[in-house]
Amino acid sequence: MTDTSRDAAALLRDFVNTLDVETGVDEIETPGRLAAWLRDNGLVASGSAGTATGDDLGLARDLREGLRAAMHDHHGPSDPSGPRFPPGLEGALTALPLRITLTGGPPRLVPLGSADVREGLARVAAATMDAVADGTWARLKVCQESTCRWAFLDTSKNRSRAWCSMRVCGNRTKTRAYRARLRAPEPADRANDQPAGEH
Ligand SMILES: [Zn+2]
């Protein structure tokens, strides 16, 4: 794996994780903070004015939640409880200044050099194609715990990692399943084991 490819997956993961679904804390909650995040992550030149508008922010959120939904789909056939693709996603992708380049190696998608926040967001969108090219795209996932949805790169051998952290979310999911079983009516095949009644 080249450095560029590693960066693509890390960039996509970090961009999705600018929103902590569990706490609602959003690193890019205002246009100013969006511009600052893009600058801090080297996606727009540090010297550029880099002012963002409310429209840019809406576009960034649609891109982020679209990526989150796509990463959820990487667990397998679409789970209806998964995050939804935002209705504005296609419009957001259309608004991003991107082009194909044939120079400097295999064909790649690159941002048009407009040196503003849209170029920075286009760089995030273009990273999806870099991740496809290096094979990391399908391993980018979000935690299956519905209150979490934290993005991670699945480096497990059989590509079956479901949660951001087994200790936190894995156990949380198991505890909930256990409680649900306790609440559920006694299964017929166990009716002989225990007398009916409350426990
Ligand atoms: Zn989690």
Coordinates of N, CA and C and ligand atoms in Angstrom, one line a residue:
M1 N 0.8 -1.2 0.0 CA 0.0 0.0 0.0 C 0.9 1.3 0.0
T2 N 0.5 2.2 -0.8 CA 1.3 3.4 -0.9 C 0.8 4.4 0.2
D3 N 1.6 5.4 0.4 CA 1.2 6.4 1.4 C -0.1 7.1 1.0
T4 N -0.2 7.4 -0.3 CA -1.4 8.1 -0.8 C -2.7 7.2 -0.4
S5 N -2.6 5.9 -0.7 CA -3.7 5.1 -0.4 C -4.1 5.0 1.0
R6 N -3.1 5.0 1.9 CA -3.4 4.9 3.3 C -4.1 6.2 3.7
D7 N -3.6 7.3 3.2 CA -4.2 8.6 3.5 C -5.7 8.7 3.1
A8 N -6.0 8.1 1.9 CA -7.4 8.2 1.5 C -8.4 7.6 2.5
A9 N -8.1 6.4 2.9 CA -9.0 5.7 3.9 C -9.0 6.5 5.2
A10 N -7.9 6.9 5.7 CA -7.8 7.7 6.9 C -8.6 9.0 6.8
L11 N -8.4 9.6 5.7 CA -9.2 10.9 5.4 C -10.7 10.7 5.5
L12 N -11.1 9.7 4.8 CA -12.6 9.4 4.7 C -13.1 9.0 6.1
R13 N -12.4 8.2 6.8 CA -12.8 7.8 8.2 C -12.8 9.1 9.1
D14 N -11.8 9.9 9.0 CA -11.8 11.1 9.9 C -12.9 12.1 9.6
F15 N -13.2 12.2 8.3 CA -14.2 13.1 7.9 C -15.6 12.7 8.4
V16 N -15.9 11.4 8.3 CA -17.1 10.8 8.8 C -17.2 11.0 10.3
N17 N -16.0 10.9 11.0 CA -16.0 11.0 12.4 C -15.9 12.4 12.9
T18 N -16.1 13.4 12.0 CA -16.2 14.8 12.5 C -17.5 14.9 13.3
L19 N -18.5 14.0 13.1 CA -19.7 14.0 13.9 C -19.7 12.8 14.8
D20 N -19.7 13.0 16.1 CA -19.9 12.0 17.0 C -21.4 11.7 17.2
V21 N -21.9 10.7 16.6 CA -23.4 10.5 16.6 C -23.9 10.3 18.0
E22 N -23.1 9.7 18.8 CA -23.5 9.4 20.2 C -23.7 10.6 21.0
T23 N -22.8 11.6 20.9 CA -22.9 12.8 21.8 C -23.5 14.0 21.0
G24 N -23.5 13.9 19.7 CA -24.0 15.0 18.9 C -23.0 16.0 18.7
V25 N -21.7 15.8 19.2 CA -20.7 16.8 19.0 C -20.2 16.8 17.6
D26 N -20.3 18.0 16.9 CA -19.9 18.1 15.5 C -18.8 19.1 15.3
E27 N -17.6 18.5 14.9 CA -16.4 19.3 14.7 C -16.6 20.4 13.6
I28 N -17.5 20.2 12.7 CA -17.7 21.2 11.6 C -19.1 21.8 11.7
E29 N -19.5 22.2 12.9 CA -20.9 22.6 13.0 C -21.3 23.9 12.5
T30 N -20.2 24.7 12.2 CA -20.5 26.1 11.6 C -19.6 26.2 10.3
P31 N -20.0 27.1 9.4 CA -19.2 27.3 8.2 C -17.7 27.6 8.5
G32 N -17.5 28.4 9.6 CA -16.1 28.7 10.0 C -15.3 27.5 10.4
R33 N -16.0 26.6 11.2 CA -15.3 25.4 11.7 C -15.1 24.4 10.5
L34 N -16.0 24.4 9.6 CA -15.7 23.5 8.4 C -14.5 24.0 7.7
A35 N -14.4 25.3 7.4 CA -13.2 25.8 6.7 C -11.9 25.5 7.5
A36 N -12.0 25.7 8.8 CA -10.8 25.4 9.7 C -10.4 23.9 9.6
W37 N -11.4 23.0 9.7 CA -11.1 21.6 9.6 C -10.4 21.3 8.3
L38 N -10.9 21.8 7.2 CA -10.3 21.5 5.9 C -8.9 22.1 5.8
R39 N -8.7 23.2 6.4 CA -7.3 23.8 6.5 C -6.4 23.0 7.3
D40 N -6.9 22.6 8.5 CA -6.1 21.9 9.5 C -5.7 20.5 8.9
N41 N -6.5 20.0 8.0 CA -6.2 18.7 7.5 C -5.5 18.7 6.1
G42 N -5.1 19.9 5.8 CA -4.3 20.1 4.6 C -5.1 20.0 3.3
L43 N -6.4 20.2 3.3 CA -7.2 20.0 2.2 C -7.4 21.3 1.4
V44 N -7.2 22.4 2.0 CA -7.1 23.7 1.3 C -5.9 24.3 1.8
A45 N -5.3 25.2 1.0 CA -4.0 25.8 1.3 C -4.2 26.7 2.6
S46 N -3.3 26.6 3.5 CA -3.4 27.3 4.8 C -3.5 28.8 4.6
G47 N -2.9 29.3 3.5 CA -3.0 30.7 3.3 C -4.3 31.2 2.7
S48 N -5.1 30.3 2.1 CA -6.3 30.7 1.4 C -7.3 31.3 2.4
A49 N -8.1 32.2 1.9 CA -9.2 32.8 2.7 C -10.1 31.7 3.3
G50 N -10.4 30.8 2.4 CA -11.2 29.6 2.9 C -12.4 29.9 3.6
T51 N -13.2 30.9 3.2 CA -14.4 31.1 3.9 C -15.5 30.2 3.3
A52 N -16.3 29.7 4.2 CA -17.4 28.7 3.8 C -18.7 29.4 4.0
T53 N -19.7 29.0 3.2 CA -21.0 29.5 3.3 C -21.9 28.4 4.0
G54 N -23.2 28.8 4.3 CA -24.1 27.8 4.8 C -24.4 26.7 3.8
D55 N -24.3 27.1 2.5 CA -24.5 26.1 1.4 C -23.4 25.0 1.4
D56 N -22.2 25.5 1.6 CA -21.0 24.6 1.7 C -21.2 23.7 2.9
L57 N -21.7 24.2 4.0 CA -21.8 23.4 5.2 C -22.9 22.3 4.9
G58 N -24.0 22.7 4.2 CA -25.0 21.7 3.9 C -24.4 20.6 3.0
L59 N -23.6 21.0 2.1 CA -23.0 20.1 1.1 C -22.1 19.1 1.9
A60 N -21.3 19.7 2.8 CA -20.4 18.9 3.6 C -21.1 17.8 4.4
R61 N -22.2 18.2 5.0 CA -23.0 17.3 5.8 C -23.6 16.2 5.0
D62 N -24.1 16.6 3.8 CA -24.7 15.6 2.9 C -23.6 14.6 2.4
L63 N -22.4 15.1 2.2 CA -21.3 14.2 1.8 C -21.0 13.3 2.9
R64 N -20.9 13.9 4.1 CA -20.5 13.1 5.3 C -21.5 12.0 5.6
E65 N -22.8 12.3 5.6 CA -23.8 11.3 5.9 C -24.0 10.3 4.8
G66 N -23.7 10.7 3.5 CA -23.7 9.8 2.4 C -22.5 8.8 2.5
L67 N -21.4 9.3 3.0 CA -20.2 8.4 3.2 C -20.5 7.4 4.4
R68 N -21.2 7.9 5.4 CA -21.5 7.1 6.6 C -22.5 5.9 6.1
A69 N -23.5 6.3 5.3 CA -24.4 5.3 4.8 C -23.7 4.2 3.9
A70 N -22.8 4.7 3.1 CA -22.0 3.8 2.2 C -21.2 2.9 3.0
M71 N -20.6 3.4 4.1 CA -19.7 2.6 4.9 C -20.5 1.6 5.7
H72 N -21.8 1.9 6.0 CA -22.6 0.9 6.7 C -23.0 -0.2 5.7
D73 N -23.2 0.1 4.5 CA -23.5 -0.9 3.5 C -22.3 -1.9 3.3
H74 N -21.1 -1.5 3.7 CA -20.0 -2.4 3.6 C -20.1 -3.6 4.5
H75 N -21.0 -3.6 5.4 CA -21.2 -4.8 6.3 C -21.8 -6.0 5.6
G76 N -22.5 -5.6 4.4 CA -23.2 -6.7 3.7 C -24.4 -6.1 3.1
P77 N -25.3 -7.0 2.7 CA -26.6 -6.5 2.1 C -27.3 -5.5 3.0
S78 N -27.8 -4.5 2.4 CA -28.2 -3.3 3.1 C -29.2 -3.7 4.3
D79 N -28.8 -3.1 5.5 CA -29.6 -3.3 6.7 C -30.6 -2.2 6.8
P80 N -31.9 -2.4 6.8 CA -32.8 -1.3 6.8 C -32.7 -0.4 8.0
S81 N -32.1 -0.8 9.1 CA -31.9 0.1 10.2 C -30.7 0.9 10.1
G82 N -29.9 0.8 9.0 CA -28.7 1.5 8.7 C -29.0 3.0 8.4
P83 N -28.0 3.8 8.5 CA -28.2 5.2 8.1 C -28.6 5.4 6.7
R84 N -29.4 6.4 6.4 CA -30.0 6.6 5.1 C -29.0 7.5 4.3
F85 N -29.1 7.3 3.0 CA -28.4 8.2 2.1 C -29.2 9.6 2.1
P86 N -28.5 10.7 2.4 CA -29.3 11.9 2.4 C -29.8 12.3 1.1
P87 N -31.0 12.9 1.0 CA -31.6 13.2 -0.3 C -30.7 14.2 -1.1
G88 N -29.9 15.0 -0.4 CA -29.1 16.0 -1.1 C -27.8 15.5 -1.6
L89 N -27.5 14.2 -1.4 CA -26.2 13.7 -1.7 C -25.8 13.8 -3.2
E90 N -26.7 13.4 -4.1 CA -26.4 13.5 -5.5 C -26.1 15.0 -5.9
G91 N -26.9 15.9 -5.4 CA -26.7 17.3 -5.7 C -25.4 17.8 -5.2
A92 N -25.0 17.3 -4.0 CA -23.7 17.7 -3.4 C -22.6 17.2 -4.2
L93 N -22.7 15.9 -4.7 CA -21.6 15.4 -5.5 C -21.5 16.1 -6.8
T94 N -22.6 16.5 -7.4 CA -22.6 17.2 -8.6 C -22.0 18.6 -8.5
A95 N -22.1 19.2 -7.3 CA -21.6 20.6 -7.1 C -20.1 20.6 -6.8
L96 N -19.5 19.4 -6.6 CA -18.1 19.4 -6.3 C -17.2 19.5 -7.6
P97 N -16.2 20.4 -7.6 CA -15.4 20.5 -8.8 C -14.4 19.4 -8.9
L98 N -14.7 18.4 -9.7 CA -13.8 17.3 -9.9 C -13.5 17.1 -11.4
R99 N -12.3 16.5 -11.7 CA -12.0 16.1 -13.0 C -11.1 14.9 -13.0
I100 N -11.0 14.2 -14.1 CA -10.1 13.1 -14.2 C -8.8 13.5 -14.7
T101 N -7.7 12.9 -14.1 CA -6.4 13.2 -14.7 C -5.8 11.9 -15.1
L102 N -5.0 12.0 -16.2 CA -4.4 10.8 -16.8 C -2.9 10.8 -16.6
T103 N -2.4 11.9 -16.0 CA -0.9 12.1 -15.9 C -0.6 11.7 -14.4
G104 N 0.7 11.2 -14.3 CA 1.1 10.8 -12.9 C 0.6 9.5 -12.4
G105 N 0.6 8.5 -13.3 CA 0.2 7.1 -12.8 C -1.2 6.8 -13.4
P106 N -1.9 5.9 -12.7 CA -3.2 5.4 -13.2 C -4.2 6.6 -13.2
P107 N -5.2 6.5 -14.0 CA -6.2 7.6 -14.0 C -6.8 7.8 -12.6
R108 N -6.9 9.1 -12.2 CA -7.5 9.4 -10.9 C -8.4 10.6 -11.0
L109 N -9.3 10.7 -10.0 CA -10.2 11.8 -9.9 C -9.5 12.8 -9.0
V110 N -9.4 14.1 -9.5 CA -8.8 15.1 -8.7 C -9.6 16.4 -8.6
P111 N -9.5 17.2 -7.6 CA -10.3 18.4 -7.5 C -9.7 19.4 -8.5
L112 N -10.6 20.3 -9.0 CA -10.2 21.4 -9.8 C -9.5 22.4 -8.8
G113 N -8.5 23.1 -9.2 CA -7.8 24.0 -8.3 C -8.5 25.3 -8.1
S114 N -9.5 25.3 -7.2 CA -10.2 26.5 -7.0 C -9.8 27.1 -5.7
A115 N -9.0 26.4 -4.9 CA -8.5 26.9 -3.6 C -9.5 27.4 -2.7
D116 N -10.6 26.8 -2.6 CA -11.6 27.2 -1.6 C -12.2 25.9 -0.9
V117 N -13.2 26.1 -0.1 CA -13.7 25.0 0.7 C -14.2 23.9 -0.2
R118 N -14.8 24.3 -1.4 CA -15.3 23.2 -2.3 C -14.2 22.4 -2.8
E119 N -13.1 23.0 -3.0 CA -11.9 22.2 -3.5 C -11.6 21.2 -2.4
G120 N -11.6 21.6 -1.1 CA -11.3 20.7 0.0 C -12.3 19.6 0.1
L121 N -13.5 19.9 -0.1 CA -14.6 18.9 0.0 C -14.5 17.9 -1.2
A122 N -14.1 18.5 -2.4 CA -13.9 17.7 -3.6 C -12.7 16.7 -3.3
R123 N -11.7 17.1 -2.6 CA -10.6 16.3 -2.2 C -11.1 15.1 -1.4
V124 N -12.0 15.3 -0.5 CA -12.6 14.2 0.3 C -13.4 13.3 -0.6
A125 N -14.2 13.8 -1.5 CA -15.0 13.0 -2.4 C -14.0 12.2 -3.3
A126 N -13.0 12.8 -3.8 CA -12.0 12.1 -4.7 C -11.3 11.0 -4.0
A127 N -11.2 11.1 -2.7 CA -10.5 10.0 -1.9 C -11.2 8.7 -2.0
T128 N -12.6 8.8 -2.2 CA -13.3 7.5 -2.4 C -12.7 6.7 -3.5
M129 N -12.4 7.4 -4.6 CA -11.8 6.6 -5.8 C -10.4 6.1 -5.5
D130 N -9.6 6.9 -4.7 CA -8.3 6.4 -4.3 C -8.5 5.2 -3.4
A131 N -9.5 5.2 -2.6 CA -9.7 4.1 -1.7 C -10.2 2.8 -2.4
V132 N -11.0 3.1 -3.5 CA -11.4 2.0 -4.4 C -10.2 1.4 -5.0
A133 N -9.3 2.2 -5.5 CA -8.1 1.8 -6.3 C -7.2 1.0 -5.4
D134 N -7.1 1.3 -4.1 CA -6.1 0.6 -3.3 C -6.8 -0.5 -2.4
G135 N -8.1 -0.7 -2.6 CA -8.8 -1.8 -2.0 C -9.2 -1.6 -0.6
T136 N -9.1 -0.3 -0.1 CA -9.5 -0.1 1.3 C -11.0 0.4 1.4
W137 N -11.6 0.8 0.3 CA -13.0 1.3 0.3 C -14.0 0.3 0.9
A138 N -13.9 -0.9 0.5 CA -14.9 -1.9 1.0 C -14.6 -2.2 2.5
R139 N -13.4 -1.9 3.0 CA -13.1 -2.1 4.4 C -13.4 -1.0 5.3
L140 N -13.8 0.1 4.7 CA -14.3 1.3 5.5 C -15.7 1.0 6.0
K141 N -15.9 1.0 7.3 CA -17.2 0.7 7.8 C -17.6 1.6 8.9
V142 N -18.9 1.6 9.3 CA -19.3 2.3 10.5 C -19.8 1.3 11.5
C143 N -19.7 1.6 12.8 CA -20.1 0.7 13.9 C -21.6 0.3 13.7
Q144 N -21.9 -0.9 13.8 CA -23.3 -1.4 13.6 C -24.2 -1.0 14.8
E145 N -23.6 -0.6 15.9 CA -24.4 -0.1 17.0 C -25.1 1.2 16.5
S146 N -26.4 1.3 16.6 CA -27.2 2.4 15.9 C -26.9 3.7 16.6
T147 N -26.6 3.7 17.9 CA -26.3 5.0 18.6 C -24.9 5.5 18.4
C148 N -24.1 4.7 17.7 CA -22.7 5.0 17.6 C -22.3 5.4 16.2
R149 N -22.3 4.4 15.2 CA -22.0 4.7 13.8 C -20.6 5.4 13.6
W150 N -19.6 5.0 14.5 CA -18.3 5.6 14.4 C -17.6 4.8 13.2
A151 N -16.8 5.6 12.4 CA -16.2 5.0 11.2 C -14.9 4.3 11.6
F152 N -14.5 3.2 11.0 CA -13.2 2.6 11.2 C -12.9 1.8 9.9
L153 N -11.6 1.5 9.8 CA -11.1 0.6 8.7 C -11.0 -0.8 9.3
D154 N -11.7 -1.7 8.7 CA -11.7 -3.1 9.1 C -10.5 -3.8 8.7
T155 N -9.6 -4.0 9.6 CA -8.3 -4.7 9.2 C -8.3 -6.2 9.7
S156 N -9.5 -6.6 10.1 CA -9.6 -8.0 10.6 C -9.4 -9.0 9.4
K157 N -8.8 -10.2 9.7 CA -8.5 -11.1 8.7 C -9.6 -11.5 7.8
N158 N -10.8 -11.8 8.4 CA -11.9 -12.2 7.5 C -12.9 -11.0 7.2
R159 N -12.4 -9.8 7.5 CA -13.2 -8.6 7.1 C -14.6 -8.7 7.7
S160 N -14.7 -9.0 9.0 CA -16.1 -9.2 9.6 C -16.3 -8.3 10.8
R161 N -15.4 -7.3 11.0 CA -15.6 -6.5 12.2 C -16.9 -5.7 12.1
A162 N -17.7 -5.8 13.2 CA -19.0 -5.1 13.2 C -19.0 -3.9 14.0
W163 N -18.2 -3.8 15.0 CA -18.2 -2.6 15.9 C -17.0 -1.8 16.0
C164 N -17.1 -0.6 16.4 CA -15.9 0.3 16.5 C -15.0 -0.3 17.6
S165 N -15.6 -0.8 18.6 CA -14.8 -1.4 19.7 C -15.7 -2.5 20.4
M166 N -15.1 -3.7 20.4 CA -15.9 -4.8 21.0 C -16.2 -4.6 22.5
R167 N -15.2 -3.9 23.2 CA -15.4 -3.7 24.6 C -16.6 -2.8 24.9
V168 N -16.7 -1.7 24.1 CA -17.8 -0.8 24.3 C -19.1 -1.2 23.5
C169 N -19.0 -1.1 22.2 CA -20.2 -1.3 21.4 C -20.6 -2.7 21.3
G170 N -19.7 -3.7 21.2 CA -20.0 -5.1 21.1 C -20.8 -5.5 22.3
N171 N -20.3 -5.1 23.5 CA -20.9 -5.5 24.7 C -22.3 -4.8 24.9
R172 N -22.3 -3.5 24.4 CA -23.6 -2.8 24.5 C -24.7 -3.5 23.7
T173 N -24.3 -4.0 22.5 CA -25.3 -4.6 21.7 C -25.7 -6.0 22.3
K174 N -24.7 -6.7 22.9 CA -25.0 -8.0 23.5 C -25.9 -7.8 24.7
T175 N -25.6 -6.8 25.5 CA -26.5 -6.5 26.7 C -27.9 -6.3 26.3
R176 N -28.0 -5.5 25.2 CA -29.4 -5.2 24.8 C -30.1 -6.4 24.2
A177 N -29.4 -7.2 23.5 CA -30.0 -8.5 23.0 C -30.4 -9.4 24.1
Y178 N -29.6 -9.4 25.2 CA -29.8 -10.2 26.4 C -31.1 -9.7 27.1
R179 N -31.2 -8.4 27.2 CA -32.4 -7.8 27.9 C -33.6 -8.1 27.1
A180 N -33.5 -8.0 25.7 CA -34.6 -8.3 24.9 C -35.1 -9.7 25.0
R181 N -34.1 -10.6 25.2 CA -34.5 -12.1 25.4 C -35.2 -12.3 26.7
L182 N -34.8 -11.5 27.7 CA -35.5 -11.6 29.0 C -36.9 -11.2 28.9
R183 N -37.1 -10.1 28.1 CA -38.4 -9.5 28.0 C -39.3 -10.4 27.1
A184 N -38.7 -11.2 26.2 CA -39.5 -11.9 25.2 C -40.2 -13.1 25.9
P185 N -41.3 -13.5 25.3 CA -42.1 -14.6 25.9 C -41.2 -15.9 25.9
E186 N -41.4 -16.7 26.8 CA -40.7 -18.0 27.0 C -40.8 -18.8 25.7
P187 N -39.7 -19.2 25.0 CA -39.8 -20.0 23.8 C -40.4 -21.4 24.2
A188 N -41.2 -21.9 23.2 CA -41.9 -23.2 23.5 C -41.0 -24.3 23.9
D189 N -39.8 -24.4 23.3 CA -38.9 -25.5 23.6 C -38.3 -25.4 25.0
R190 N -38.5 -24.3 25.6 CA -37.9 -24.2 27.0 C -39.0 -24.3 28.0
A191 N -40.3 -24.4 27.6 CA -41.4 -24.4 28.6 C -41.3 -25.5 29.5
N192 N -40.7 -26.6 29.1 CA -40.6 -27.8 29.9 C -39.5 -27.7 31.0
D193 N -38.5 -26.8 30.7 CA -37.4 -26.7 31.6 C -37.8 -26.0 32.9
Q194 N -38.6 -25.0 32.8 CA -38.9 -24.1 33.9 C -40.4 -24.0 34.1
P195 N -40.8 -23.9 35.4 CA -42.2 -23.6 35.6 C -42.6 -22.2 35.1
A196 N -43.8 -22.1 34.5 CA -44.2 -20.7 34.0 C -44.3 -19.8 35.2
G197 N -44.1 -18.5 35.0 CA -44.2 -17.6 36.0 C -43.1 -16.5 35.9
E198 N -43.1 -15.6 36.9 CA -42.2 -14.5 36.8 C -40.8 -14.9 37.3
H199 N -39.8 -14.3 36.8 CA -38.5 -14.5 37.4 C -37.8 -13.2 37.7
Ligands
ZN1 ZN -19.4 1.8 18.2

